[in-house]
């Protein structure tokens, strides 16, 4: 009897435990279900379209259906005679609730349902403190997890597939059209399993050397840009672990640091699994009374990259154009939104969810709470990034700001990260008219910093 392989965030053929089990059992019906209950951001929809195209190409065919997964899977079993369904687990609260109910429902109908781990180095419940509780601090979590023996990635199984009537990707209308704001994405990204491997190989060849320090430089190509591939499961952390560890030893320090970042992804999933309110509630309730502002004009300026702070604006424009933003700049723009503008981190979370190609419930919510200082093992709440010094330190030649804020490109390095402090003749020589060609700062750094700290004073957070 055929087995239904329900693809979700595991859009690959290699190291895919559920697919391997299905292939071992017999003929496989591969299906992807568009579940209306899943909140997928606009940029992620673009990725999904292309990733499903790639997967269908690798498989030969992929059945697409939209609607309630329980009903669709039961209907597919009836249509094909299948009596078992397999999938790989997701760890966000919506998926856990849906899958738990669905598993029971399928079993009631006499259909076997089995799930596997394809997304993490270890299941969130497999790593625990000595007292048997979830970790709340990254370093001991990563020490415990990275000391475990890592399972070898699985090879691509030999598949014999069957087909069933399918919707088409064109029906799903996942790509933007009017306007097509994703126009630049296709030159930058290759969604799909082979695109993921090309990214990993080119990173190991030319990005890994120096990663430990250079990963903080948004002007340099020293990060992997694997995050959307990881989110959609086109490559697994087990594969990244095994391939990186096989790399030559001179890069060991950098390889360790790179894998430790994969460790932050694991930690975020661990947190989301154990604390499912992470996307919606302050992890530390002491922050609940913070005097947030509600200012649509400031939020709009932040989203559009029009704050008057070049490193912030460059980051927000990079995000809009490419669906990606460098991690260092994510921290700076996040701090600016939360602390300089005193707008709730949920606004940042929502904008990132919609515009990032790697938007991920675990990484996004854990990271926003980290920046806000209200999360587990978070940045100190009183650390307020100075956007001028962050720019000078991490974009020292100004290449990143010049790329994304071309209207500032003729400014000398000395004033590039703080044009509002530049002498009038320097601005004039560079063709910059503040308030016309580039915005004046929407807030004064020192005043905003003092107001943010006063807010923390008000709610009496113990430091
Ligand atoms: P690399 O430096 O090459 O790292 C390799 C992999 O490690 C990444 O692909 C990612 O899977 C993981 N990783 C690296 N840094 C982190 C981190 N701090 N937390 C968790 N995992 C990490 N990452 C997402 O994947 N999705 C999100 O929605 C997301 N939202 C974020 C929001 C904010 C406010 C901040 C500060 C960070 C966010 N991150 C998110 C984490 C991080 O910025 C990205 O994972 C990273 O920039 C991706 O680029 P890369 O693949 O080149 O990273």
Coordinates of C-alpha atoms and ligand atoms in Angstrom, one line a residue:
X1 CA 0.0 0.0 0.0
X2 CA 1.3 3.5 -0.8
X3 CA 2.5 5.8 2.0
X4 CA 1.7 9.5 2.0
X5 CA 4.7 11.8 2.5
X6 CA 3.5 15.2 3.8
X7 CA 6.2 17.8 3.0
X8 CA 6.1 20.9 5.3
X9 CA 9.4 22.7 6.3
X10 CA 11.6 19.9 5.0
X11 CA 11.6 20.6 1.3
X12 CA 14.5 18.3 0.4
X13 CA 15.2 14.6 -0.5
X14 CA 18.5 14.0 1.4
X15 CA 18.6 13.6 5.2
X16 CA 14.8 13.5 5.3
X17 CA 13.8 10.8 7.9
X18 CA 10.1 10.7 7.0
X19 CA 10.8 10.4 3.3
X20 CA 13.3 7.6 4.0
X21 CA 10.8 5.7 6.1
X22 CA 8.1 6.2 3.4
X23 CA 10.5 4.9 0.7
X24 CA 11.4 1.9 2.7
X25 CA 7.7 1.0 3.1
X26 CA 6.8 1.1 -0.6
X27 CA 5.3 3.5 -3.1
X28 CA 5.2 7.1 -2.0
X29 CA 2.6 9.8 -2.7
X30 CA 4.4 13.2 -2.1
X31 CA 2.1 16.0 -1.1
X32 CA 2.4 19.6 0.1
X33 CA -0.7 21.1 1.7
X34 CA -1.4 24.8 1.7
X35 CA -3.0 25.1 5.2
X36 CA -4.9 28.4 5.5
X37 CA -4.2 28.4 9.3
X38 CA -0.5 28.9 8.7
X39 CA 0.6 32.5 8.7
X40 CA 3.2 32.8 5.9
X41 CA 4.7 36.2 5.3
X42 CA 4.7 37.8 1.8
X43 CA 8.4 37.4 1.2
X44 CA 8.3 33.8 2.4
X45 CA 5.5 33.0 -0.1
X46 CA 7.8 34.0 -2.9
X47 CA 10.4 31.6 -1.5
X48 CA 7.8 28.8 -1.0
X49 CA 6.7 29.1 -4.7
X50 CA 10.2 28.6 -5.9
X51 CA 11.2 26.0 -3.3
X52 CA 8.1 23.8 -4.2
X53 CA 9.0 24.2 -7.9
X54 CA 12.5 22.9 -7.2
X55 CA 11.1 20.0 -5.0
X56 CA 8.6 19.0 -7.6
X57 CA 11.4 18.9 -10.2
X58 CA 13.6 16.8 -7.9
X59 CA 10.8 14.4 -7.1
X60 CA 9.3 14.2 -10.7
X61 CA 6.0 15.4 -9.3
X62 CA 4.4 16.8 -6.2
X63 CA 0.7 16.8 -5.3
X64 CA -0.5 20.2 -4.2
X65 CA -3.7 20.6 -2.2
X66 CA -5.1 23.5 -0.1
X67 CA -7.4 23.2 2.9
X68 CA -7.6 21.5 6.2
X69 CA -4.7 19.0 6.3
X70 CA -6.7 16.4 8.3
X71 CA -9.4 16.3 5.6
X72 CA -7.0 16.4 2.7
X73 CA -4.8 13.5 4.1
X74 CA -7.9 11.4 4.8
X75 CA -9.2 12.1 1.3
X76 CA -5.9 11.2 -0.2
X77 CA -5.8 7.9 1.7
X78 CA -9.3 7.1 0.3
X79 CA -8.3 8.1 -3.2
X80 CA -5.1 6.1 -3.3
X81 CA -5.6 3.3 -0.9
X82 CA -2.8 4.5 1.4
X83 CA -3.1 3.6 5.0
X84 CA -0.2 5.6 6.5
X85 CA 1.1 9.1 6.5
X86 CA 4.5 10.3 7.5
X87 CA 5.9 13.8 8.1
X88 CA 8.7 15.7 9.8
X89 CA 7.9 17.8 12.9
X90 CA 7.6 21.5 13.2
X91 CA 7.9 23.2 16.6
X92 CA 5.7 26.3 16.5
X93 CA 2.6 26.3 18.7
X94 CA 0.2 26.3 15.7
X95 CA 1.8 23.3 14.1
X96 CA 2.1 21.3 17.4
X97 CA -1.6 21.8 18.2
X98 CA -2.7 21.0 14.6
X99 CA -0.4 17.9 14.3
X100 CA -1.4 16.5 17.7
X101 CA -5.1 16.7 16.8
X102 CA -4.5 15.4 13.3
X103 CA -2.5 12.4 14.5
X104 CA -5.3 11.4 16.8
X105 CA -7.9 12.0 14.0
X106 CA -6.0 9.9 11.5
X107 CA -5.5 7.1 14.0
X108 CA -9.3 7.1 14.7
X109 CA -9.8 6.6 11.0
X110 CA -7.5 3.6 11.0
X111 CA -4.6 5.5 9.3
X112 CA -1.2 5.2 10.8
X113 CA 0.6 8.6 11.4
X114 CA 4.3 8.9 12.2
X115 CA 6.4 12.0 12.7
X116 CA 10.2 12.5 12.7
X117 CA 12.9 15.1 13.4
X118 CA 14.4 16.6 10.3
X119 CA 14.8 20.2 11.5
X120 CA 17.0 20.1 14.6
X121 CA 20.3 18.6 15.8
X122 CA 18.3 17.3 18.8
X123 CA 14.6 17.4 19.8
X124 CA 13.8 20.2 22.2
X125 CA 12.9 17.7 24.9
X126 CA 16.1 15.7 24.5
X127 CA 18.4 18.4 25.9
X128 CA 17.8 19.4 29.5
X129 CA 19.6 20.8 32.5
X130 CA 20.9 18.6 35.3
X131 CA 17.7 19.2 37.2
X132 CA 15.7 18.0 34.2
X133 CA 14.3 21.4 33.2
X134 CA 14.6 23.3 29.9
X135 CA 17.6 25.5 29.3
X136 CA 17.1 29.2 29.7
X137 CA 20.7 30.2 29.0
X138 CA 22.4 29.7 25.6
X139 CA 26.0 28.7 26.7
X140 CA 25.2 25.7 28.8
X141 CA 22.5 24.7 26.3
X142 CA 25.1 24.6 23.5
X143 CA 27.7 22.9 25.6
X144 CA 25.2 20.1 26.4
X145 CA 23.9 19.9 22.8
X146 CA 27.2 20.0 21.0
X147 CA 28.7 17.3 23.3
X148 CA 26.1 14.8 22.0
X149 CA 27.0 12.5 19.3
X150 CA 25.5 13.9 16.1
X151 CA 23.5 11.5 13.9
X152 CA 24.9 11.0 10.4
X153 CA 22.8 12.6 7.7
X154 CA 20.7 10.2 5.7
X155 CA 21.3 9.6 2.0
X156 CA 18.7 10.4 -0.7
X157 CA 16.4 7.4 -0.7
X158 CA 15.5 5.4 -3.8
X159 CA 11.9 6.4 -4.5
X160 CA 9.0 5.0 -6.3
X161 CA 6.3 7.6 -6.4
X162 CA 2.6 7.6 -7.3
X163 CA 0.5 10.6 -8.4
X164 CA -2.9 12.1 -7.6
X165 CA -4.9 15.0 -8.9
X166 CA -3.2 18.3 -7.9
X167 CA -3.8 22.0 -7.8
X168 CA -1.1 24.1 -9.5
X169 CA 1.3 26.6 -8.1
X170 CA -0.1 29.2 -10.4
X171 CA -3.5 28.7 -8.7
X172 CA -1.8 29.6 -5.4
X173 CA -0.7 33.0 -6.5
X174 CA 2.3 33.1 -4.1
X175 CA 4.4 35.6 -6.0
X176 CA 3.7 39.3 -5.9
X177 CA 2.6 40.9 -9.2
X178 CA 1.4 44.5 -8.9
X179 CA 3.8 45.8 -7.9
X180 CA 6.4 43.0 -8.2
X181 CA 8.5 44.0 -5.2
X182 CA 10.4 40.7 -5.3
X183 CA 12.0 41.6 -8.7
X184 CA 15.5 41.6 -7.3
X185 CA 15.1 38.3 -5.3
X186 CA 15.7 36.0 -8.2
X187 CA 19.2 37.3 -8.9
X188 CA 20.2 36.8 -5.3
X189 CA 18.6 33.5 -4.2
X190 CA 18.1 30.0 -5.6
X191 CA 15.5 28.3 -3.4
X192 CA 15.6 24.5 -3.3
X193 CA 17.9 21.8 -2.2
X194 CA 20.6 22.3 -4.8
X195 CA 20.6 26.1 -4.2
X196 CA 21.1 25.4 -0.5
X197 CA 24.1 23.2 -1.1
X198 CA 25.7 25.7 -3.5
X199 CA 25.3 28.3 -0.7
X200 CA 27.0 26.1 1.9
X201 CA 29.8 25.1 -0.4
X202 CA 30.6 28.6 -1.5
X203 CA 30.5 29.8 2.1
X204 CA 32.9 27.0 3.2
X205 CA 35.2 27.9 0.3
X206 CA 35.3 31.6 0.6
X207 CA 33.3 32.9 3.6
X208 CA 34.3 30.7 6.5
X209 CA 37.9 31.9 6.8
X210 CA 37.7 34.8 9.2
X211 CA 34.0 34.1 10.1
X212 CA 34.5 34.5 13.8
X213 CA 35.2 38.2 13.5
X214 CA 34.0 39.1 10.0
X215 CA 30.5 37.7 10.6
X216 CA 29.8 41.1 12.2
X217 CA 30.6 43.1 9.0
X218 CA 27.6 43.7 6.8
X219 CA 29.9 45.1 4.1
X220 CA 31.7 41.8 3.7
X221 CA 30.5 38.4 2.3
X222 CA 31.5 36.3 5.3
X223 CA 28.1 35.0 6.4
X224 CA 26.5 31.9 4.9
X225 CA 23.0 33.3 4.0
X226 CA 21.7 29.8 4.6
X227 CA 18.8 31.1 6.8
X228 CA 15.9 30.8 4.3
X229 CA 17.2 27.4 3.1
X230 CA 17.3 26.3 6.8
X231 CA 13.8 27.7 7.5
X232 CA 12.3 25.8 4.6
X233 CA 14.3 22.7 5.4
X234 CA 16.2 22.5 2.0
X235 CA 19.2 21.6 4.0
X236 CA 19.4 20.2 7.5
X237 CA 21.5 21.3 10.5
X238 CA 22.8 17.7 10.7
X239 CA 24.1 18.1 7.1
X240 CA 25.7 21.4 7.9
X241 CA 27.3 20.0 11.0
X242 CA 28.7 17.0 9.1
X243 CA 29.9 19.0 6.1
X244 CA 31.5 21.8 8.2
X245 CA 33.2 19.3 10.5
X246 CA 34.7 17.6 7.5
X247 CA 36.3 20.9 6.5
X248 CA 40.0 21.3 7.0
X249 CA 41.3 22.0 10.5
X250 CA 42.9 25.4 9.9
X251 CA 39.4 26.8 9.9
X252 CA 38.4 25.0 13.2
X253 CA 37.9 28.2 15.2
X254 CA 35.7 29.7 12.5
X255 CA 33.8 26.4 12.0
X256 CA 33.1 26.2 15.7
X257 CA 31.7 29.8 15.7
X258 CA 29.6 29.1 12.6
X259 CA 28.2 25.9 14.2
X260 CA 27.6 27.9 17.4
X261 CA 25.3 30.2 15.4
X262 CA 23.4 27.1 14.2
X263 CA 23.3 26.5 18.0
X264 CA 21.4 29.8 18.4
X265 CA 18.8 28.4 16.0
X266 CA 18.6 25.3 18.1
X267 CA 18.3 27.4 21.3
X268 CA 15.5 29.5 19.7
X269 CA 13.5 26.3 18.8
X270 CA 14.2 24.9 22.3
X271 CA 12.8 28.1 23.8
X272 CA 9.7 28.3 21.5
X273 CA 8.9 24.6 22.2
X274 CA 9.1 25.0 26.0
X275 CA 7.7 28.6 26.1
X276 CA 5.1 28.7 23.3
X277 CA 4.0 32.3 24.2
X278 CA 7.4 33.6 23.0
X279 CA 5.9 35.2 19.9
X280 CA 3.2 37.0 21.8
X281 CA 4.3 37.7 25.5
X282 CA 7.3 39.2 27.1
X283 CA 9.3 36.2 28.3
X284 CA 10.1 38.2 31.4
X285 CA 6.8 39.6 32.6
X286 CA 8.6 42.4 34.5
X287 CA 8.6 44.2 31.1
X288 CA 4.8 44.2 30.7
X289 CA 4.3 47.7 32.1
X290 CA 6.9 49.4 29.8
X291 CA 5.5 52.7 28.5
X292 CA 5.5 52.0 24.8
X293 CA 4.7 54.7 22.4
X294 CA 2.2 54.4 19.6
X295 CA 3.4 56.4 16.6
X296 CA 2.5 55.3 13.1
X297 CA 4.7 57.9 11.4
X298 CA 7.8 56.7 13.2
X299 CA 7.0 53.1 12.5
X300 CA 6.5 54.0 8.8
X301 CA 9.8 55.8 8.7
X302 CA 11.6 52.8 10.3
X303 CA 9.9 50.4 7.8
X304 CA 10.8 52.5 4.8
X305 CA 14.4 53.2 5.9
X306 CA 13.8 56.9 6.4
X307 CA 14.9 57.5 10.0
X308 CA 17.8 59.7 9.2
X309 CA 20.3 57.2 10.8
X310 CA 22.2 55.7 7.8
X311 CA 23.0 52.3 9.3
X312 CA 19.4 51.8 10.3
X313 CA 18.1 53.0 6.9
X314 CA 20.6 50.9 5.0
X315 CA 19.4 47.8 6.9
X316 CA 15.7 48.4 6.4
X317 CA 16.3 49.1 2.7
X318 CA 18.4 45.9 2.3
X319 CA 15.6 44.0 3.9
X320 CA 13.0 45.4 1.5
X321 CA 15.1 44.9 -1.6
X322 CA 16.6 41.5 -0.9
X323 CA 14.3 39.8 1.7
X324 CA 17.4 39.5 4.0
X325 CA 19.2 41.7 6.5
X326 CA 22.7 41.1 8.0
X327 CA 22.5 39.9 11.6
X328 CA 24.5 42.8 13.0
X329 CA 22.2 45.3 11.4
X330 CA 19.1 43.3 12.5
X331 CA 20.3 44.0 16.1
X332 CA 20.9 47.7 15.4
X333 CA 17.5 48.3 13.7
X334 CA 15.8 46.3 16.4
X335 CA 17.4 48.3 19.2
X336 CA 16.5 51.5 17.3
X337 CA 12.8 50.5 17.0
X338 CA 12.5 49.4 20.6
X339 CA 14.7 51.8 22.4
X340 CA 15.1 55.0 20.3
X341 CA 11.5 55.0 19.1
X342 CA 10.0 53.1 22.1
X343 CA 7.7 51.1 19.8
X344 CA 6.8 47.6 20.9
X345 CA 9.0 44.8 19.7
X346 CA 5.9 43.1 18.3
X347 CA 5.8 45.7 15.5
X348 CA 9.3 44.7 14.5
X349 CA 8.5 41.0 14.7
X350 CA 5.5 41.5 12.4
X351 CA 7.4 43.5 9.8
X352 CA 10.2 41.0 9.8
X353 CA 7.7 38.2 9.5
X354 CA 6.2 39.7 6.4
X355 CA 9.4 40.9 4.7
X356 CA 12.1 38.4 5.6
X357 CA 12.7 35.4 3.4
X358 CA 14.0 33.5 6.5
X359 CA 11.0 34.6 8.7
X360 CA 10.9 31.9 11.3
X361 CA 8.6 31.7 14.4
X362 CA 11.4 30.5 16.7
X363 CA 14.3 32.6 15.5
X364 CA 12.3 35.8 14.9
X365 CA 10.5 35.8 18.3
X366 CA 13.6 34.7 20.3
X367 CA 15.7 37.3 18.6
X368 CA 13.2 40.2 19.0
X369 CA 12.9 39.4 22.7
X370 CA 16.7 39.1 22.9
X371 CA 17.1 42.6 21.5
X372 CA 14.4 44.0 23.7
X373 CA 16.1 42.6 26.8
X374 CA 12.9 40.8 27.9
X375 CA 13.8 37.4 26.5
X376 CA 15.7 34.4 27.8
X377 CA 19.5 35.0 28.0
X378 CA 18.8 38.4 26.4
X379 CA 21.0 41.5 25.8
X380 CA 20.9 43.7 28.8
X381 CA 17.9 46.0 28.5
X382 CA 20.0 49.1 29.3
X383 CA 22.3 48.4 26.3
X384 CA 21.1 50.9 23.7
X385 CA 23.1 50.6 20.5
X386 CA 24.4 53.9 19.3
X387 CA 23.7 53.8 15.5
X388 CA 26.6 56.1 14.7
X389 CA 29.3 54.1 16.5
X390 CA 27.8 50.8 15.3
X391 CA 28.1 52.1 11.7
X392 CA 31.6 53.3 12.2
X393 CA 32.7 50.0 13.8
X394 CA 31.0 47.5 11.6
X395 CA 30.9 49.4 8.3
X396 CA 34.2 51.2 8.6
X397 CA 34.6 52.1 5.0
X398 CA 30.9 52.9 4.5
X399 CA 30.5 50.4 1.7
X400 CA 27.2 49.0 3.2
X401 CA 25.6 52.4 3.8
X402 CA 26.8 53.7 0.4
X403 CA 25.2 50.7 -1.3
X404 CA 21.8 51.1 0.3
X405 CA 21.7 54.9 0.8
X406 CA 23.2 56.0 -2.5
X407 CA 22.1 59.6 -1.8
X408 CA 24.8 59.7 0.9
X409 CA 27.5 58.0 -1.3
X410 CA 29.6 61.2 -1.8
X411 CA 29.9 61.9 1.9
X412 CA 33.4 61.3 3.4
X413 CA 33.7 58.3 5.8
X414 CA 34.1 60.6 8.7
X415 CA 30.6 61.9 8.6
X416 CA 28.8 59.1 6.7
X417 CA 27.3 57.5 9.7
X418 CA 26.1 60.8 11.2
X419 CA 25.4 63.2 8.3
X420 CA 23.4 65.4 10.7
X421 CA 26.7 66.3 12.4
X422 CA 28.5 67.2 9.2
X423 CA 29.5 70.8 8.5
X424 CA 27.3 72.5 6.0
X425 CA 30.0 72.8 3.3
X426 CA 30.7 69.0 3.6
X427 CA 27.0 68.2 3.0
X428 CA 26.9 70.7 0.1
X429 CA 29.9 69.3 -1.6
X430 CA 28.4 65.8 -1.4
X431 CA 25.1 67.0 -2.7
X432 CA 23.2 66.1 0.5
X433 CA 20.4 68.4 1.6
X434 CA 19.1 67.1 4.9
X435 CA 15.3 67.0 5.0
X436 CA 15.2 66.9 1.1
X437 CA 17.7 64.4 -0.4
X438 CA 18.0 62.4 2.9
X439 CA 15.8 62.7 6.1
X440 CA 16.8 64.6 9.2
X441 CA 17.0 62.2 12.2
X442 CA 13.4 61.4 13.4
X443 CA 14.7 61.4 17.0
X444 CA 17.8 62.8 18.7
X445 CA 20.0 60.0 19.9
X446 CA 20.8 61.4 23.4
X447 CA 17.2 62.4 24.1
X448 CA 15.8 59.1 22.9
X449 CA 18.4 57.1 24.9
X450 CA 17.5 59.0 28.1
X451 CA 13.7 58.5 27.5
X452 CA 14.2 54.7 27.0
X453 CA 16.2 54.4 30.2
X454 CA 13.6 56.5 32.0
X455 CA 11.0 54.0 30.8
X456 CA 12.9 51.1 32.4
X457 CA 13.3 53.1 35.6
X458 CA 9.5 53.5 35.6
X459 CA 8.9 49.7 35.6
X460 CA 11.8 49.2 38.0
X461 CA 13.5 46.4 36.2
X462 CA 16.3 45.0 38.3
X463 CA 19.5 44.9 36.3
Ligands
LIG1 P1 25.1 32.9 9.5 O1 26.0 33.8 10.3 O2 25.8 32.3 8.3 O3 24.6 31.7 10.5 C1 24.3 30.4 10.1 C2 22.9 30.1 10.6 O4 22.8 30.1 12.0 C3 21.8 31.0 10.1 O5 21.3 30.7 8.8 C4 20.7 30.8 11.1 O6 19.9 29.6 10.9 C5 21.5 30.5 12.4 N1 21.6 31.8 13.2 C6 22.6 32.7 13.1 N2 22.4 33.7 14.0 C7 21.3 33.3 14.7 C8 20.6 34.0 15.7 N3 21.0 35.1 16.3 N4 19.5 33.4 16.2 C9 19.0 32.2 15.6 N5 19.7 31.6 14.6 C10 20.8 32.1 14.1 N6 16.9 34.3 11.8 C11 16.1 33.6 11.1 O7 16.5 32.5 10.5 N7 14.7 34.0 11.0 C12 14.3 35.1 11.5 O8 13.1 35.4 11.4 C13 15.2 35.9 12.3 N8 14.7 37.1 12.8 C14 15.7 37.8 13.5 C15 15.2 39.0 14.1 C16 16.1 39.8 14.8 C17 15.6 41.1 15.5 C18 17.5 39.5 14.9 C19 18.4 40.3 15.7 C20 17.9 38.3 14.4 C21 17.0 37.5 13.7 N9 17.4 36.2 13.1 C22 16.5 35.5 12.4 C23 18.8 35.7 13.4 C24 19.9 36.0 12.4 O9 19.9 37.4 12.2 C25 19.8 35.3 11.1 O10 19.6 33.9 11.3 C26 21.1 35.5 10.3 O11 21.3 36.8 10.0 C27 20.9 34.7 9.0 O12 22.0 35.0 8.1 P2 23.0 33.9 7.7 O13 22.3 32.6 7.3 O14 24.0 34.5 6.8 O15 23.8 33.6 9.1

